Tab-separated table of N, CA and C in Angstrom:
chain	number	residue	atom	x	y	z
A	1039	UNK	N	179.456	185.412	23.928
A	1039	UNK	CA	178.340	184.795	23.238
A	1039	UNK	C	177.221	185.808	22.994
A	1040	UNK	N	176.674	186.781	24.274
A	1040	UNK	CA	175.851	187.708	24.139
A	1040	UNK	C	176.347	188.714	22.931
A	1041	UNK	N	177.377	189.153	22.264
A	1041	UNK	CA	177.795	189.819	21.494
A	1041	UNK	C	177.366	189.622	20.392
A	1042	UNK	N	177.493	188.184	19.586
A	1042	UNK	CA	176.819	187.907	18.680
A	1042	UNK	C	175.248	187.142	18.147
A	1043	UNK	N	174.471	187.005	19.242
A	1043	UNK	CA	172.967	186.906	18.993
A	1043	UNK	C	172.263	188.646	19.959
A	1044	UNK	N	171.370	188.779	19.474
A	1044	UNK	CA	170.101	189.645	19.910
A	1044	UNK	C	169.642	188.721	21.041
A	1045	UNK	N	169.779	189.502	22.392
A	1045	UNK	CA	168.913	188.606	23.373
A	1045	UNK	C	168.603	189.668	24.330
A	1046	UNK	N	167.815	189.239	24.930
A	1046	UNK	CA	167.378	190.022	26.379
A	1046	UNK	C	168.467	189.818	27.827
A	1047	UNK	N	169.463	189.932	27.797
A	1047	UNK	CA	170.639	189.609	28.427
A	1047	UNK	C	171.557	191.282	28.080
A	1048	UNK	N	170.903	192.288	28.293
A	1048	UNK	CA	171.388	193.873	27.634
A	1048	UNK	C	171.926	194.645	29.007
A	1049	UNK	N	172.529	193.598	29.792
A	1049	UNK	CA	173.335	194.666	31.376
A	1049	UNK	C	173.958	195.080	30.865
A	1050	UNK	N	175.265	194.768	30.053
A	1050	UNK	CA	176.282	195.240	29.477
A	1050	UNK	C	175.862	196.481	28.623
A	1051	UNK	N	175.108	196.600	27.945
A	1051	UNK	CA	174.657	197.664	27.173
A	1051	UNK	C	173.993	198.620	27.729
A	1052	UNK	N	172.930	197.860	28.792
A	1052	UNK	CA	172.599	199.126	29.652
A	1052	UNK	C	173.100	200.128	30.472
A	1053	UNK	N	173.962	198.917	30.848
A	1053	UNK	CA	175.596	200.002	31.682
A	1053	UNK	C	176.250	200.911	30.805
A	1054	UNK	N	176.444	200.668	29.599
A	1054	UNK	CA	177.407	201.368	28.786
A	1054	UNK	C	175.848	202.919	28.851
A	1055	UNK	N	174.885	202.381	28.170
A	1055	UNK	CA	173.962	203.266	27.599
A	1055	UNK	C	173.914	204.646	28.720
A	1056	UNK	N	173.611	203.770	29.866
A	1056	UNK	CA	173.452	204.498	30.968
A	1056	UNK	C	175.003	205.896	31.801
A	1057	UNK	N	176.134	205.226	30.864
A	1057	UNK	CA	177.092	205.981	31.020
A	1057	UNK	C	177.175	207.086	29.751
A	1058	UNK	N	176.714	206.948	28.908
A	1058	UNK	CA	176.631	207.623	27.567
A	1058	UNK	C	175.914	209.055	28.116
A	1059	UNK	N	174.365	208.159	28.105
A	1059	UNK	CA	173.602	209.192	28.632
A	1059	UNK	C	174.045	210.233	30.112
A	1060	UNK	N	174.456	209.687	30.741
A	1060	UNK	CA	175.777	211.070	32.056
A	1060	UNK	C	176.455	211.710	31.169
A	1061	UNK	N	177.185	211.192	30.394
A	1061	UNK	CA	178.281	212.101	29.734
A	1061	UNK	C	177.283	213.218	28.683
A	1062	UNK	N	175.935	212.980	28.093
A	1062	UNK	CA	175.518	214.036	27.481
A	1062	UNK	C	175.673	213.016	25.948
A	1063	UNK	N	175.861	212.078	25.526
A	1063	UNK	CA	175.466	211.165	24.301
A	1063	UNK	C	174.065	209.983	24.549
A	1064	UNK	N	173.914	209.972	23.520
A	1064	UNK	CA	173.003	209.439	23.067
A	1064	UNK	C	172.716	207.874	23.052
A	1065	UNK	N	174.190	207.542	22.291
A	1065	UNK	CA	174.524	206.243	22.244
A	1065	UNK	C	176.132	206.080	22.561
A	1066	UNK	N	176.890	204.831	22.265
A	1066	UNK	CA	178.164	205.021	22.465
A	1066	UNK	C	178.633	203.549	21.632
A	1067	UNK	N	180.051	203.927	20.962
A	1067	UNK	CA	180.529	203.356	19.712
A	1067	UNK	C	181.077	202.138	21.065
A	1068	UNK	N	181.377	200.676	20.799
A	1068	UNK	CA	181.659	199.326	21.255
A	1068	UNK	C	182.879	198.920	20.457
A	1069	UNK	N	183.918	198.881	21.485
A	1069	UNK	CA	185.293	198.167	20.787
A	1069	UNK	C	185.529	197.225	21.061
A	1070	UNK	N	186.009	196.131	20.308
A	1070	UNK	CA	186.708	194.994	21.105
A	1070	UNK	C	187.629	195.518	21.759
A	1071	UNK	N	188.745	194.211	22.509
A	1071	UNK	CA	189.897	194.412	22.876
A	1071	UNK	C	191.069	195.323	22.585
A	1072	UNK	N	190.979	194.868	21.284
A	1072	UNK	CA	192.084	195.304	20.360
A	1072	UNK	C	191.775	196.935	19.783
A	1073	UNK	N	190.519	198.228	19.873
A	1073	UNK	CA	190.338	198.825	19.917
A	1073	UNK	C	189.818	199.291	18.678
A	1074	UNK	N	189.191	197.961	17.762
A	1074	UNK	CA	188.557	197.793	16.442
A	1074	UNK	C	186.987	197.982	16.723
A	1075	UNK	N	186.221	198.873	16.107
A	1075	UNK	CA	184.797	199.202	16.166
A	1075	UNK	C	184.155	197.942	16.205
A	1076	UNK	N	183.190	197.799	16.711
A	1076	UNK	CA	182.444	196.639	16.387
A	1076	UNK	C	180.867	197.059	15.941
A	1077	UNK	N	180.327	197.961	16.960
A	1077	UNK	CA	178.516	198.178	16.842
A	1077	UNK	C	178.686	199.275	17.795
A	1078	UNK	N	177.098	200.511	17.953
A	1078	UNK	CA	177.096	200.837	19.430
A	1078	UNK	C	176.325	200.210	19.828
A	1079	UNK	N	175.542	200.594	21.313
A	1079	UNK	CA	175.367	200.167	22.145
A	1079	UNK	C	173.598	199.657	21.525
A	1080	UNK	N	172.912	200.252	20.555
A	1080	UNK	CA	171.603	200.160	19.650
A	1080	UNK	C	171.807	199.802	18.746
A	1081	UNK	N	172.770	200.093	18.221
A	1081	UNK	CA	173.023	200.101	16.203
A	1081	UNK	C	173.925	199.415	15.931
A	1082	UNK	N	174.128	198.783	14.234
A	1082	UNK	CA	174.880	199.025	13.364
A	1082	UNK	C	175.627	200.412	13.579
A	1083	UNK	N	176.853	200.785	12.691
A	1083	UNK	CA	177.289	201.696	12.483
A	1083	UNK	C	178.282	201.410	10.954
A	1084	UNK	N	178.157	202.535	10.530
A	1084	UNK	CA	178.037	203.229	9.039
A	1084	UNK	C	179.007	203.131	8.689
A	1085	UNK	N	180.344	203.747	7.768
A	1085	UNK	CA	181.091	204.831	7.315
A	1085	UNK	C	181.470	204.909	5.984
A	1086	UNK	N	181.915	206.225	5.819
A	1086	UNK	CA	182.489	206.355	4.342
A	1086	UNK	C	184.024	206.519	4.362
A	1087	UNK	N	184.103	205.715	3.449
A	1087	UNK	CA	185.763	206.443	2.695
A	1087	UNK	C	185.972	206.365	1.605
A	1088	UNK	N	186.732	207.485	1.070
A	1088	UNK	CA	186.848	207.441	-0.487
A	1088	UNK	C	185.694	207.308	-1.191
A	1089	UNK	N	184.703	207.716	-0.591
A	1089	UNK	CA	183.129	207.736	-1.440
A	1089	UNK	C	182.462	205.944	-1.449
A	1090	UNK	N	182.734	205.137	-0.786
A	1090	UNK	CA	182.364	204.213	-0.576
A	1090	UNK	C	182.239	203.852	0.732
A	1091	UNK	N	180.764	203.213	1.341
A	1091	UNK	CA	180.198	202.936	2.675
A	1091	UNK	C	180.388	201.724	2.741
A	1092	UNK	N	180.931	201.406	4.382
A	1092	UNK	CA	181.381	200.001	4.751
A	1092	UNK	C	180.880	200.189	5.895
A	1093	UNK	N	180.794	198.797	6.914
A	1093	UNK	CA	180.522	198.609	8.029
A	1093	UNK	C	181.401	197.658	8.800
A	1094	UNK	N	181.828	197.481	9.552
A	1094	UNK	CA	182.728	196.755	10.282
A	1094	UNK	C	182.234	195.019	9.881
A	1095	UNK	N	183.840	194.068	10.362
A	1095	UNK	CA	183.607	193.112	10.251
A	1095	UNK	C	182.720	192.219	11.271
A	1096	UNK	N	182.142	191.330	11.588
A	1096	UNK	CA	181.728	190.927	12.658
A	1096	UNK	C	182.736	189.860	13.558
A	1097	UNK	N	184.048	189.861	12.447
A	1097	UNK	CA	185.391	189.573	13.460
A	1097	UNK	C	185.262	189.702	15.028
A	1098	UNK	N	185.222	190.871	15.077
A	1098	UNK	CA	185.276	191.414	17.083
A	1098	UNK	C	184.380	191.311	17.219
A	1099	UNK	N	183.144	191.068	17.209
A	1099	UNK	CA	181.876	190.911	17.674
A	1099	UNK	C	180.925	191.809	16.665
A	1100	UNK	N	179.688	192.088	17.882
A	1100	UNK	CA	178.424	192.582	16.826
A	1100	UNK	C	177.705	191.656	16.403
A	1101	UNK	N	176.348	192.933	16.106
A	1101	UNK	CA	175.179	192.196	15.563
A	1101	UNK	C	175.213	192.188	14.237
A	1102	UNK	N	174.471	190.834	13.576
A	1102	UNK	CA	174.576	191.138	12.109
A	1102	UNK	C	172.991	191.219	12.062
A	1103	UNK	N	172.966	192.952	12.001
A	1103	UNK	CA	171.573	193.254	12.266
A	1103	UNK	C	170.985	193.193	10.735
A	1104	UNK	N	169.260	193.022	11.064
A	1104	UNK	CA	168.811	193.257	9.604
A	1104	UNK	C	169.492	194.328	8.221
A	1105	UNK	N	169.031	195.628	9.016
A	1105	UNK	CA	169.614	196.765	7.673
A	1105	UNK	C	170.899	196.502	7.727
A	1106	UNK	N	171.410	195.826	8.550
A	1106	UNK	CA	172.785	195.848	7.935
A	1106	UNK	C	173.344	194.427	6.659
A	1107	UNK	N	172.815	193.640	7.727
A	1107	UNK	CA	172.674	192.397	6.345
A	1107	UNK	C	171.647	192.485	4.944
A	1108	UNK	N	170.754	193.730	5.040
A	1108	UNK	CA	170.288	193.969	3.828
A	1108	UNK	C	171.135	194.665	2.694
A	1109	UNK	N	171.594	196.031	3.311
A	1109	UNK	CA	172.537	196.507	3.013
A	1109	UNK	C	173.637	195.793	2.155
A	1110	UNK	N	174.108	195.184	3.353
A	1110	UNK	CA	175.245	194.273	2.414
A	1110	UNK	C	174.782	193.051	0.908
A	1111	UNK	N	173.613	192.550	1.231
A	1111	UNK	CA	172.928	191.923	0.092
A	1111	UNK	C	173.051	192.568	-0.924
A	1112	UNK	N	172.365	194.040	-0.665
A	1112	UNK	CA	172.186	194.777	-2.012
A	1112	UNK	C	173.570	195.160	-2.593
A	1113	UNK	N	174.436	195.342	-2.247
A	1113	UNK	CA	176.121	195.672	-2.619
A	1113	UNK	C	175.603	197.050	-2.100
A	1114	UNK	N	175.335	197.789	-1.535
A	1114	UNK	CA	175.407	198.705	-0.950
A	1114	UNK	C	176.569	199.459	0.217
A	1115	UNK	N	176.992	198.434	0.994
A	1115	UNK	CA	177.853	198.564	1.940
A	1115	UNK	C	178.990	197.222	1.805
A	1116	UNK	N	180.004	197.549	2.086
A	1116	UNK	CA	180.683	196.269	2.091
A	1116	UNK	C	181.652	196.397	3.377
A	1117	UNK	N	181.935	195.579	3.742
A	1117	UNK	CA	182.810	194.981	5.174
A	1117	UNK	C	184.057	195.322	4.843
A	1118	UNK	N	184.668	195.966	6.594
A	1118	UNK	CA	185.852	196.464	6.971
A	1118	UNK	C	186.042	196.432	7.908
A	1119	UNK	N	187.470	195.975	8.330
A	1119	UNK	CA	187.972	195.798	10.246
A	1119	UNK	C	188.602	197.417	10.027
A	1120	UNK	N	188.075	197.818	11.578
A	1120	UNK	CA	188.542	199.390	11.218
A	1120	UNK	C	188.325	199.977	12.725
A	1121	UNK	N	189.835	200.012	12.725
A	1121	UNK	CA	190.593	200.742	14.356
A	1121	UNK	C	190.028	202.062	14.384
A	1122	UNK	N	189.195	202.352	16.121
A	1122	UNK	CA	188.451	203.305	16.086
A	1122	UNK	C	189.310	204.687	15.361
A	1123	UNK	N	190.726	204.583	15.307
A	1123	UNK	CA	191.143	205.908	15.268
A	1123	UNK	C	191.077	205.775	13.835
A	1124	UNK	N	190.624	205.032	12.967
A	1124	UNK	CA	191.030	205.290	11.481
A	1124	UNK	C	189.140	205.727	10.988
A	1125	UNK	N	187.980	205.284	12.196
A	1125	UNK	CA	186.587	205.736	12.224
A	1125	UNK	C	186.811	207.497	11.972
A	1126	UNK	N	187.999	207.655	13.003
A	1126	UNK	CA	188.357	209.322	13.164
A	1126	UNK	C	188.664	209.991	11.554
A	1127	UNK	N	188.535	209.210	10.767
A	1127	UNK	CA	188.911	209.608	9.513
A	1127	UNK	C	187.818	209.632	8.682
A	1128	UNK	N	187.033	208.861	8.772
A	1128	UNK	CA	186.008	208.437	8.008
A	1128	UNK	C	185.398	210.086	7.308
A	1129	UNK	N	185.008	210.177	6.142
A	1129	UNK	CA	184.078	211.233	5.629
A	1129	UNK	C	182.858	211.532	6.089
A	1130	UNK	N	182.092	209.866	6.565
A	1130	UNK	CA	180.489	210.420	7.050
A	1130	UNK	C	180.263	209.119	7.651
A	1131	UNK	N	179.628	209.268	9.412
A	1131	UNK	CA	179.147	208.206	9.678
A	1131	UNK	C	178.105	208.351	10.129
A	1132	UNK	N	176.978	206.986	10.093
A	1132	UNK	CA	176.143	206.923	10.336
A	1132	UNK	C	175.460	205.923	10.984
A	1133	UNK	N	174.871	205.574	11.796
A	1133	UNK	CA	174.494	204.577	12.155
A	1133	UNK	C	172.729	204.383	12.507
A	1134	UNK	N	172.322	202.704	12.361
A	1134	UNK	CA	171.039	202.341	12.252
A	1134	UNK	C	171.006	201.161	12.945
A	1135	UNK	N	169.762	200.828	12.893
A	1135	UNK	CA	168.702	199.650	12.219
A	1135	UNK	C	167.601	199.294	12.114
A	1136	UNK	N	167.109	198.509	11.737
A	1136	UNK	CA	165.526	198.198	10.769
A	1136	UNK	C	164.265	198.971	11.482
A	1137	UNK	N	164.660	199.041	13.204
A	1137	UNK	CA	163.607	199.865	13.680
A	1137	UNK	C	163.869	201.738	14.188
A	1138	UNK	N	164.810	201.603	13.966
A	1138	UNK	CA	165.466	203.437	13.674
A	1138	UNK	C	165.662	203.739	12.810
A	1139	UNK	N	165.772	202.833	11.302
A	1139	UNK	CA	166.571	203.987	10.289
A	1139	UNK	C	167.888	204.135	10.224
A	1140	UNK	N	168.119	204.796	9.496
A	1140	UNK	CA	169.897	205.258	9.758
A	1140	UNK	C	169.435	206.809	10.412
A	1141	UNK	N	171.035	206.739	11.044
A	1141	UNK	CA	170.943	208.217	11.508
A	1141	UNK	C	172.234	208.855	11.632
A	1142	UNK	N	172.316	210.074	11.440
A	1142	UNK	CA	173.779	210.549	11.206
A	1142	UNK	C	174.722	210.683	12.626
A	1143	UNK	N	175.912	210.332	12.390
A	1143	UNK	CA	176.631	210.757	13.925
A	1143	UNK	C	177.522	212.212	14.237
A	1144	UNK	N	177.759	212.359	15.504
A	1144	UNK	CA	178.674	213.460	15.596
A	1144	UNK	C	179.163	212.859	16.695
A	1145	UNK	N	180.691	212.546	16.815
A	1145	UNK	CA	181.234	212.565	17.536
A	1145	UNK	C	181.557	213.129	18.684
A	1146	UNK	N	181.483	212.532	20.022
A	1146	UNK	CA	181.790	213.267	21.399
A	1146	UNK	C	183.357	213.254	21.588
A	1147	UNK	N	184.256	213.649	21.765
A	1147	UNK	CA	185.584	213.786	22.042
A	1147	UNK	C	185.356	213.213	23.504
A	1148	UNK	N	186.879	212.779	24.077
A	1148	UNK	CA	187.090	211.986	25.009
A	1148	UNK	C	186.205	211.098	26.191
A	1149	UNK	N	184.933	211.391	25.469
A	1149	UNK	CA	183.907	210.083	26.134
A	1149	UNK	C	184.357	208.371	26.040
A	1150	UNK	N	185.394	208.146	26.746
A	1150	UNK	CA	185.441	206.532	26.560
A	1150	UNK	C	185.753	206.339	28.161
A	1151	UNK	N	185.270	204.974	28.049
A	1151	UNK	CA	185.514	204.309	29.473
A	1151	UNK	C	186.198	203.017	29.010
A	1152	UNK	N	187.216	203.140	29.505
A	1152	UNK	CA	188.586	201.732	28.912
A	1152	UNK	C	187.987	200.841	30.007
A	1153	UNK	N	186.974	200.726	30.871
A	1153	UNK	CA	186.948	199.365	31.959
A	1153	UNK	C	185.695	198.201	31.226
A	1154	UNK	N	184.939	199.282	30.420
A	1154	UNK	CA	183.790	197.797	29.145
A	1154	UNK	C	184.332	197.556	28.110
């Protein structure tokens, strides 16, 4: 339930955040089960392919944060379920929202914890 509203209920995120930040990141990308992107642990998140920007479905969870539901209003971005390893493909990602901005990512190699 916490997955899909904004609430002050952020252990789960703080735990993750708080493991990010040990490993030397910033933030850290959120999978469902099934190992489909959902949000990180602050943001929306971005990507390109084929010269067109999408953002995940809110299928597996996630926020349907402002810039991102603006975004999508404007036809700017459009929706995609998308297995982290096919993110590994993506041309350019980026991630935001309404009170950060977008911001560009760089990937950390083998930073995951399979137990959140």
């Amino acid at each position: 339930m916490f997955l899909y509203h904004k609430t002050t209920v952020r252990d789960f995120y703080n735990d993750v955040l708080k493991y990010a930040s040990a490993n030397g990141a910033d933030d850290i990308i959120l999978l469902d089960q099934n190992g489909n992107v959902c949000e990180t642990a602050l943001r929306n998140i971005f990507f390109r392919r084929e010269g067109i920007w999408y953002t995940p479905t809110l299928s597996y969870g996630g926020l349907p944060g402002t810039l991102r539901k603006r975004l999508l209003q404007k036809g700017w971005i459009k929706e995609l379920d998308l297995p982290f390893d096919d993110l590994l493909q993506s041309e350019e990602i980026l991630v935001g929202n309404s009170l950060r901005g977008l911001e560009r990512v760089n990937l950390q190699e083998g930073l995951q914890n399979k137990s959140t």
